[in-house]
Coordinates of N, CA and C in Angstrom, one line a residue:
M1 N -17.5 6.0 14.5 CA -17.1 4.7 15.0 C -16.3 4.8 13.8
V2 N -15.2 4.0 13.7 CA -13.8 3.5 12.5 C -15.0 2.0 13.3
P3 N -15.1 1.7 12.1 CA -15.4 -0.4 12.0 C -14.3 -1.4 11.8
S4 N -14.5 -1.9 11.9 CA -12.8 -3.6 11.9 C -13.6 -3.7 10.6
P5 N -12.3 -3.8 9.8 CA -11.9 -4.0 8.6 C -11.8 -5.7 8.2
C6 N -11.8 -6.9 9.7 CA -12.1 -8.0 10.3 C -13.4 -8.6 10.3
C7 N -14.4 -7.5 11.2 CA -16.0 -8.1 11.5 C -17.0 -6.8 11.1
G8 N -16.1 -5.6 11.2 CA -17.3 -4.4 10.9 C -17.6 -4.0 12.1
E9 N -17.3 -4.3 13.7 CA -17.5 -3.9 14.9 C -16.9 -2.6 14.5
A10 N -17.3 -1.7 16.1 CA -16.8 -0.4 15.9 C -15.3 -1.2 16.5
L11 N -14.4 -0.3 16.4 CA -13.2 -0.1 17.0 C -12.9 1.3 18.6
S12 N -12.1 1.1 18.9 CA -11.3 1.8 20.3 C -10.4 2.5 20.7
V13 N -9.8 3.6 20.0 CA -8.1 4.3 20.3 C -8.3 2.9 21.9
I14 N -6.6 2.4 21.7 CA -6.1 2.1 22.5 C -4.3 2.8 23.0
G15 N -4.4 3.5 22.2 CA -2.6 4.0 22.2 C -2.8 4.4 20.5
S16 N -0.9 5.2 20.8 CA 0.0 4.6 19.4 C 1.3 4.6 19.5
R17 N 1.4 4.3 18.2 CA 2.8 4.5 18.2 C 4.0 5.5 16.9
R18 N 4.9 5.2 17.3 CA 5.5 6.1 16.4 C 6.0 5.1 15.5
R19 N 5.9 6.1 14.7 CA 6.6 5.3 13.1 C 7.3 6.9 12.1
K20 N 8.9 5.7 11.3 CA 9.4 7.4 10.9 C 9.0 7.1 10.0
L21 N 9.5 7.8 9.0 CA 8.9 7.7 7.4 C 9.9 9.2 6.6
V22 N 10.3 8.7 5.7 CA 11.3 9.6 5.1 C 11.4 9.5 3.9
S23 N 11.1 11.1 3.2 CA 10.0 11.9 2.1 C 11.2 12.0 1.2
E24 N 10.9 12.0 -0.3 CA 11.9 11.7 -1.1 C 12.8 12.9 -0.5
S25 N 14.0 13.5 -0.6 CA 14.4 14.5 -0.6 C 15.0 13.4 0.6
G26 N 15.0 12.8 1.3 CA 15.3 12.1 2.0 C 15.4 12.5 3.9
D27 N 14.4 13.8 4.0 CA 14.1 14.8 5.1 C 13.5 13.2 6.1
R28 N 13.4 12.7 7.4 CA 12.9 12.0 8.1 C 12.3 12.4 9.3
R29 N 10.8 12.2 9.3 CA 9.5 12.6 10.3 C 9.6 11.2 11.0
V30 N 8.8 12.0 12.4 CA 8.1 10.8 12.8 C 6.7 10.9 12.9
L31 N 5.6 9.9 12.4 CA 4.6 10.5 13.2 C 3.9 9.0 13.9
S32 N 2.9 9.6 14.4 CA 2.1 8.6 16.0 C 0.5 8.2 14.8
I33 N 1.1 7.0 15.1 CA 0.3 6.0 14.4 C -0.3 5.4 15.3
R34 N -2.0 5.8 15.6 CA -3.1 5.3 16.0 C -3.4 3.7 16.1
R35 N -3.5 2.9 17.6 CA -3.6 1.8 17.6 C -4.9 1.5 18.0
L36 N -5.8 1.2 16.8 CA -7.0 0.2 16.9 C -7.4 -1.1 17.9
R37 N -8.8 -1.3 18.2 CA -9.1 -2.7 19.1 C -10.4 -2.5 18.5
C38 N -10.6 -4.2 17.9 CA -12.1 -4.6 17.6 C -12.9 -5.0 18.9
G39 N -14.1 -4.6 19.2 CA -14.7 -4.6 20.6 C -15.8 -5.7 20.1
Q40 N -15.0 -6.6 19.0 CA -15.7 -8.2 19.6 C -14.6 -9.3 19.0
C41 N -14.0 -9.3 18.2 CA -12.8 -10.3 18.1 C -11.6 -9.6 17.8
R42 N -11.2 -8.2 18.9 CA -10.0 -8.1 20.3 C -9.0 -8.1 19.6
K43 N -8.7 -8.1 17.7 CA -7.5 -7.7 17.2 C -7.1 -6.6 17.1
I44 N -5.9 -6.0 17.5 CA -5.6 -4.8 17.1 C -5.3 -4.4 15.7
H45 N -5.3 -3.1 15.1 CA -5.2 -2.6 13.7 C -4.4 -1.4 13.8
H46 N -3.6 -1.2 13.0 CA -3.3 0.9 13.2 C -4.1 1.5 12.1
E47 N -3.8 2.7 12.4 CA -4.6 3.6 11.1 C -4.1 4.0 10.1
L48 N -3.4 3.9 9.4 CA -2.6 4.7 8.3 C -2.2 5.6 7.9
S49 N -2.0 6.8 7.6 CA -2.4 7.4 7.1 C -1.9 7.6 5.2
D50 N -2.3 7.9 4.3 CA -2.2 8.4 3.2 C -0.6 8.1 2.5
C51 N 0.0 8.6 3.3 CA 1.3 8.7 3.2 C 2.2 7.6 3.1
I52 N 1.4 6.8 3.9 CA 2.3 5.4 4.2 C 1.8 4.2 3.6
V53 N 3.3 3.3 2.8 CA 3.1 1.8 2.3 C 3.1 1.5 3.4
P54 N 2.1 0.1 4.4 CA 2.8 -1.4 4.7 C 4.4 -1.3 4.2
Y55 N 4.6 -1.6 5.6 CA 6.3 -2.2 5.4 C 7.4 -1.5 4.9
K56 N 7.0 0.0 4.1 CA 7.6 0.6 3.4 C 8.4 2.0 4.2
R57 N 9.6 1.9 4.4 CA 9.8 3.3 5.5 C 9.8 4.2 4.5
Y58 N 9.8 4.3 3.0 CA 9.6 5.8 2.5 C 8.3 6.4 2.2
E59 N 8.0 7.7 2.2 CA 6.8 8.3 1.6 C 5.8 7.7 0.1
S60 N 4.4 7.4 0.3 CA 4.1 6.4 -0.7 C 4.5 7.5 -1.9
A61 N 4.0 8.3 -2.0 CA 4.5 9.7 -2.7 C 5.8 8.9 -3.5
C62 N 7.0 9.0 -3.0 CA 8.5 8.6 -3.1 C 8.3 7.0 -3.9
V63 N 7.7 6.1 -3.5 CA 7.4 5.0 -3.8 C 6.8 4.6 -4.7
E64 N 5.9 5.7 -5.0 CA 5.0 5.7 -6.5 C 6.3 6.9 -7.3
Q65 N 6.9 7.6 -7.6 CA 7.7 8.4 -8.7 C 8.4 6.9 -9.0
V66 N 8.7 6.1 -7.8 CA 10.8 5.5 -8.8 C 9.7 4.0 -9.9
V67 N 8.0 3.1 -9.1 CA 7.7 3.2 -9.9 C 7.2 3.1 -10.9
T68 N 7.2 4.7 -11.3 CA 6.6 4.7 -12.4 C 7.1 6.0 -13.4
E69 N 8.4 6.3 -13.1 CA 9.8 6.5 -13.6 C 11.1 6.0 -13.9
P70 N 11.0 5.6 -15.6 CA 12.5 5.1 -15.6 C 13.6 5.2 -14.7
E71 N 14.5 4.1 -14.5 CA 15.5 4.9 -13.4 C 16.4 5.4 -13.9
S72 N 16.8 5.9 -14.8 CA 17.8 7.0 -14.6 C 16.5 9.0 -13.9
A73 N 15.2 8.6 -13.8 CA 14.7 9.7 -14.1 C 14.4 9.7 -12.3
S74 N 15.0 8.5 -11.4 CA 14.4 8.9 -10.1 C 14.8 9.5 -9.5
T75 N 14.7 10.9 -8.4 CA 15.2 11.2 -7.5 C 15.0 11.2 -6.1
A76 N 15.0 10.0 -5.3 CA 14.5 9.9 -4.9 C 15.7 9.6 -3.6
A77 N 15.9 9.9 -2.4 CA 17.2 9.7 -1.5 C 17.4 8.2 -0.9
A78 N 17.4 7.4 -2.3 CA 18.0 6.5 -1.8 C 18.8 5.5 -2.1
D79 N 19.0 4.3 -2.0 CA 19.9 4.0 -3.1 C 19.8 3.1 -4.3
D80 N 20.5 2.5 -5.1 CA 20.2 1.9 -6.5 C 19.7 0.7 -6.0
A81 N 20.4 0.5 -5.1 CA 19.5 -1.2 -4.6 C 18.2 -0.9 -4.4
T82 N 18.1 -0.3 -3.2 CA 16.3 0.0 -2.6 C 15.6 0.1 -3.9
L83 N 15.8 1.4 -5.1 CA 15.0 1.0 -6.4 C 15.1 0.5 -6.9
R84 N 16.0 -0.5 -7.1 CA 15.3 -1.7 -7.9 C 14.5 -2.6 -6.8
R85 N 14.7 -3.0 -5.8 CA 13.8 -3.9 -4.8 C 12.2 -3.1 -4.9
W86 N 12.3 -1.6 -5.6 CA 10.8 -1.0 -4.6 C 10.2 -1.9 -6.3
K87 N 11.4 -1.4 -6.8 CA 10.5 -2.3 -8.6 C 9.7 -3.3 -8.2
H88 N 11.2 -4.1 -8.7 CA 11.1 -5.8 -8.1 C 9.6 -5.6 -7.5
W89 N 9.7 -5.4 -6.2 CA 8.7 -6.0 -5.2 C 6.8 -5.6 -5.6
F90 N 7.4 -4.4 -6.1 CA 5.9 -3.6 -7.4 C 5.6 -4.4 -7.8
Y91 N 6.5 -4.7 -9.2 CA 5.8 -5.9 -10.2 C 5.0 -6.8 -9.4
E92 N 5.8 -7.4 -8.8 CA 6.0 -8.3 -8.1 C 4.2 -9.0 -7.5
Q93 N 4.3 -7.6 -7.0 CA 2.4 -7.8 -6.6 C 1.3 -7.4 -7.5
I94 N 1.7 -6.7 -8.8 CA 0.4 -6.5 -9.9 C -0.8 -7.5 -9.9
P95 N 0.0 -8.8 -10.0 CA -1.4 -9.6 -9.9 C -2.1 -9.6 -9.4
Y96 N -1.7 -9.8 -7.6 CA -2.8 -10.4 -6.5 C -3.1 -8.3 -6.7
L97 N -2.6 -7.2 -6.2 CA -3.5 -5.9 -6.2 C -4.6 -5.7 -6.8
L98 N -4.6 -6.3 -8.4 CA -5.3 -6.6 -9.2 C -6.6 -7.5 -8.7
G99 N -6.0 -8.3 -8.3 CA -7.2 -9.4 -8.0 C -8.0 -9.0 -7.2
V100 N -7.5 -8.7 -5.7 CA -8.1 -7.4 -4.3 C -9.0 -6.4 -4.9
L101 N -8.2 -5.6 -6.6 CA -9.3 -4.8 -6.2 C -10.5 -5.2 -7.1
T102 N -10.2 -5.9 -8.0 CA -11.5 -6.7 -8.3 C -12.4 -7.3 -7.4
S103 N -12.0 -8.0 -6.6 CA -12.7 -8.5 -5.2 C -13.1 -7.0 -4.4
I104 N -12.5 -6.3 -4.0 CA -12.8 -4.9 -3.5 C -14.6 -4.6 -4.1
A105 N -14.4 -4.0 -6.0 CA -15.6 -4.0 -6.4 C -16.7 -4.4 -6.5
I106 N -16.4 -5.8 -6.6 CA -17.7 -7.3 -6.5 C -17.7 -6.7 -4.7
R107 N -17.5 -7.5 -4.0 CA -18.0 -6.8 -2.4 C -18.7 -5.8 -2.3
F108 N -18.5 -4.3 -2.9 CA -18.9 -3.4 -2.9 C -19.9 -2.8 -3.7
H109 N -20.4 -4.6 -5.0 CA -21.2 -4.4 -5.7 C -21.2 -3.2 -7.0
Q110 N -20.0 -2.8 -7.2 CA -19.1 -1.9 -8.2 C -18.8 -3.1 -9.3
D111 N -19.1 -2.3 -10.7 CA -18.7 -3.2 -11.8 C -17.0 -3.3 -11.3
P112 N -16.8 -4.9 -11.9 CA -15.2 -4.6 -12.1 C -14.7 -4.2 -13.2
V113 N -13.2 -4.0 -13.6 CA -12.8 -3.4 -14.7 C -12.4 -4.6 -15.2
E114 N -13.7 -4.3 -16.3 CA -12.8 -5.5 -17.5 C -11.8 -5.4 -17.6
M115 N -10.7 -6.5 -17.8 CA -9.4 -6.2 -18.5 C -9.6 -6.2 -20.4
P116 N -8.7 -5.4 -21.0 CA -8.9 -6.1 -23.1 C -7.9 -7.0 -22.6
S117 N -9.0 -7.2 -24.0 CA -8.4 -9.2 -25.2 C -6.9 -8.7 -24.8
V118 N -6.4 -7.7 -25.6 CA -4.5 -7.3 -25.8 C -4.3 -6.7 -24.8
P119 N -3.3 -7.3 -24.4 CA -2.6 -6.9 -22.3 C -2.2 -5.5 -22.5
S120 N -2.4 -4.3 -22.1 CA -2.0 -3.8 -21.5 C -0.4 -3.6 -21.9
Q121 N 0.3 -2.4 -22.3 CA 2.2 -2.4 -22.3 C 2.4 -2.0 -21.0
S122 N 1.4 -1.6 -20.4 CA 2.0 -0.9 -18.3 C 1.4 -2.5 -17.4
A123 N 2.2 -2.2 -16.3 CA 0.9 -2.2 -15.5 C 0.5 -1.4 -14.4
H124 N 1.2 -0.1 -14.6 CA 0.8 0.4 -13.9 C -0.3 1.3 -14.6
H125 N 0.1 0.9 -16.4 CA -2.0 1.1 -17.2 C -2.9 0.3 -17.0
R126 N -2.4 -0.8 -16.5 CA -3.7 -1.6 -15.7 C -4.3 -1.7 -14.7
I127 N -3.0 -1.0 -13.2 CA -4.0 -0.6 -12.4 C -4.7 1.4 -11.8
G128 N -3.7 1.5 -13.6 CA -5.3 2.7 -13.3 C -6.6 2.6 -14.3
H129 N -6.9 1.7 -14.9 CA -8.0 1.0 -14.7 C -9.1 1.6 -13.5
Y130 N -8.4 1.1 -12.1 CA -9.1 1.3 -11.2 C -9.1 2.7 -10.0
V131 N -7.6 3.3 -10.1 CA -8.0 4.4 -9.1 C -7.0 5.5 -10.5
G132 N -6.6 5.5 -11.3 CA -6.8 6.2 -12.8 C -4.8 7.0 -12.4
D133 N -4.5 7.4 -13.3 CA -2.4 7.4 -13.2 C -2.7 8.6 -12.6
A134 N -3.6 10.2 -11.8 CA -2.8 11.0 -11.6 C -1.7 11.0 -10.6
P135 N -1.3 12.1 -9.9 CA -0.7 11.9 -9.0 C -1.4 11.1 -7.3
G136 N -0.5 10.1 -7.2 CA -1.7 9.3 -5.2 C -2.2 9.0 -6.3
W137 N -1.7 7.9 -7.0 CA -2.7 7.0 -7.2 C -1.7 5.4 -6.7
L138 N -0.7 5.0 -5.9 CA 0.3 4.0 -5.0 C -1.1 4.3 -3.8
A139 N -1.6 5.9 -3.3 CA -2.2 6.2 -2.0 C -3.8 5.1 -2.3
R140 N -3.7 5.6 -3.3 CA -5.0 5.5 -4.0 C -5.4 4.0 -3.3
I141 N -4.6 2.7 -3.7 CA -4.7 1.5 -3.9 C -4.5 0.7 -2.7
V142 N -3.1 1.8 -1.9 CA -3.3 1.1 -0.6 C -4.3 1.2 0.5
R143 N -5.1 2.0 0.1 CA -6.2 2.8 1.6 C -7.4 1.3 1.2
P144 N -7.9 1.8 0.1 CA -8.8 -0.4 0.2 C -8.2 -1.4 0.8
I145 N -7.3 -1.6 0.0 CA -6.6 -3.1 0.6 C -6.1 -3.1 1.9
V146 N -5.6 -2.7 2.0 CA -5.2 -2.3 3.7 C -6.8 -2.0 4.4
N147 N -7.1 -1.1 4.3 CA -8.9 -1.3 4.9 C -9.8 -2.6 4.7
S148 N -9.5 -3.4 4.1 CA -10.5 -4.9 4.5 C -9.8 -5.7 4.5
N149 N -8.6 -5.6 5.0 CA -7.3 -6.4 5.6 C -6.8 -7.4 4.6
L150 N -6.5 -7.2 3.8 CA -6.0 -7.7 2.9 C -4.8 -7.6 2.3
W151 N -3.7 -6.6 2.8 CA -2.8 -6.2 2.6 C -1.5 -6.9 2.8
A152 N -1.5 -8.1 1.8 CA -0.2 -9.3 1.2 C 1.1 -8.3 2.3
H153 N 1.4 -9.5 3.2 CA 2.8 -9.3 4.0 C 3.8 -9.6 3.4
T154 N 4.8 -8.3 3.3 CA 5.6 -8.8 2.5 C 7.2 -8.5 2.9
R155 N 7.4 -8.2 4.4 CA 8.1 -8.2 5.0 C 9.0 -10.1 4.8
S156 N 10.8 -9.9 3.9 CA 11.4 -10.8 4.4 C 12.2 -11.7 5.2
A157 N 12.3 -10.7 6.7 CA 13.2 -10.1 7.6 C 12.7 -11.4 8.0
F158 N 12.2 -12.0 8.4 CA 12.3 -13.6 9.8 C 11.8 -14.3 8.7
L159 N 11.7 -14.5 7.9 CA 11.5 -15.9 6.8 C 12.4 -17.0 7.1
S160 N 13.2 -18.1 7.5 CA 13.7 -19.0 7.2 C 14.1 -19.1 5.7
G161 N 15.5 -20.1 5.4 CA 16.1 -19.9 4.6 C 16.1 -21.3 4.1

């Protein structure tokens, strides 16, 4: 039984959907993502693999590498504008991600990480207090936030200007 991130009730599989994903080398693959429905509130959820960041077409390891490394060191098979967009997205999301990780720690009766009195040199260093800095840290951020139904909707294609 998989619990609903909204109300904790059981989710049942109602089908799947295809999700395209691009690797760091530019190879494309198609994943089958399970669609789940809550038995109580009837909301539909999608079961995401660790390699997926919601609303991103590239693997989490690729996005992680781009936001961690200096611009010249990136090996991602994406254009420069996309790389800059990812970095901007990540640094814009840092306060929210830190707040949600603190909230999750409190919810599960864990001591939240105390921020040092002197600001850290990097956003990645502050995130590292929660999930470490070993490879895969972005996936370790995404999973609890998505599973708590707290991922911020960042798509802007349908926003009116």
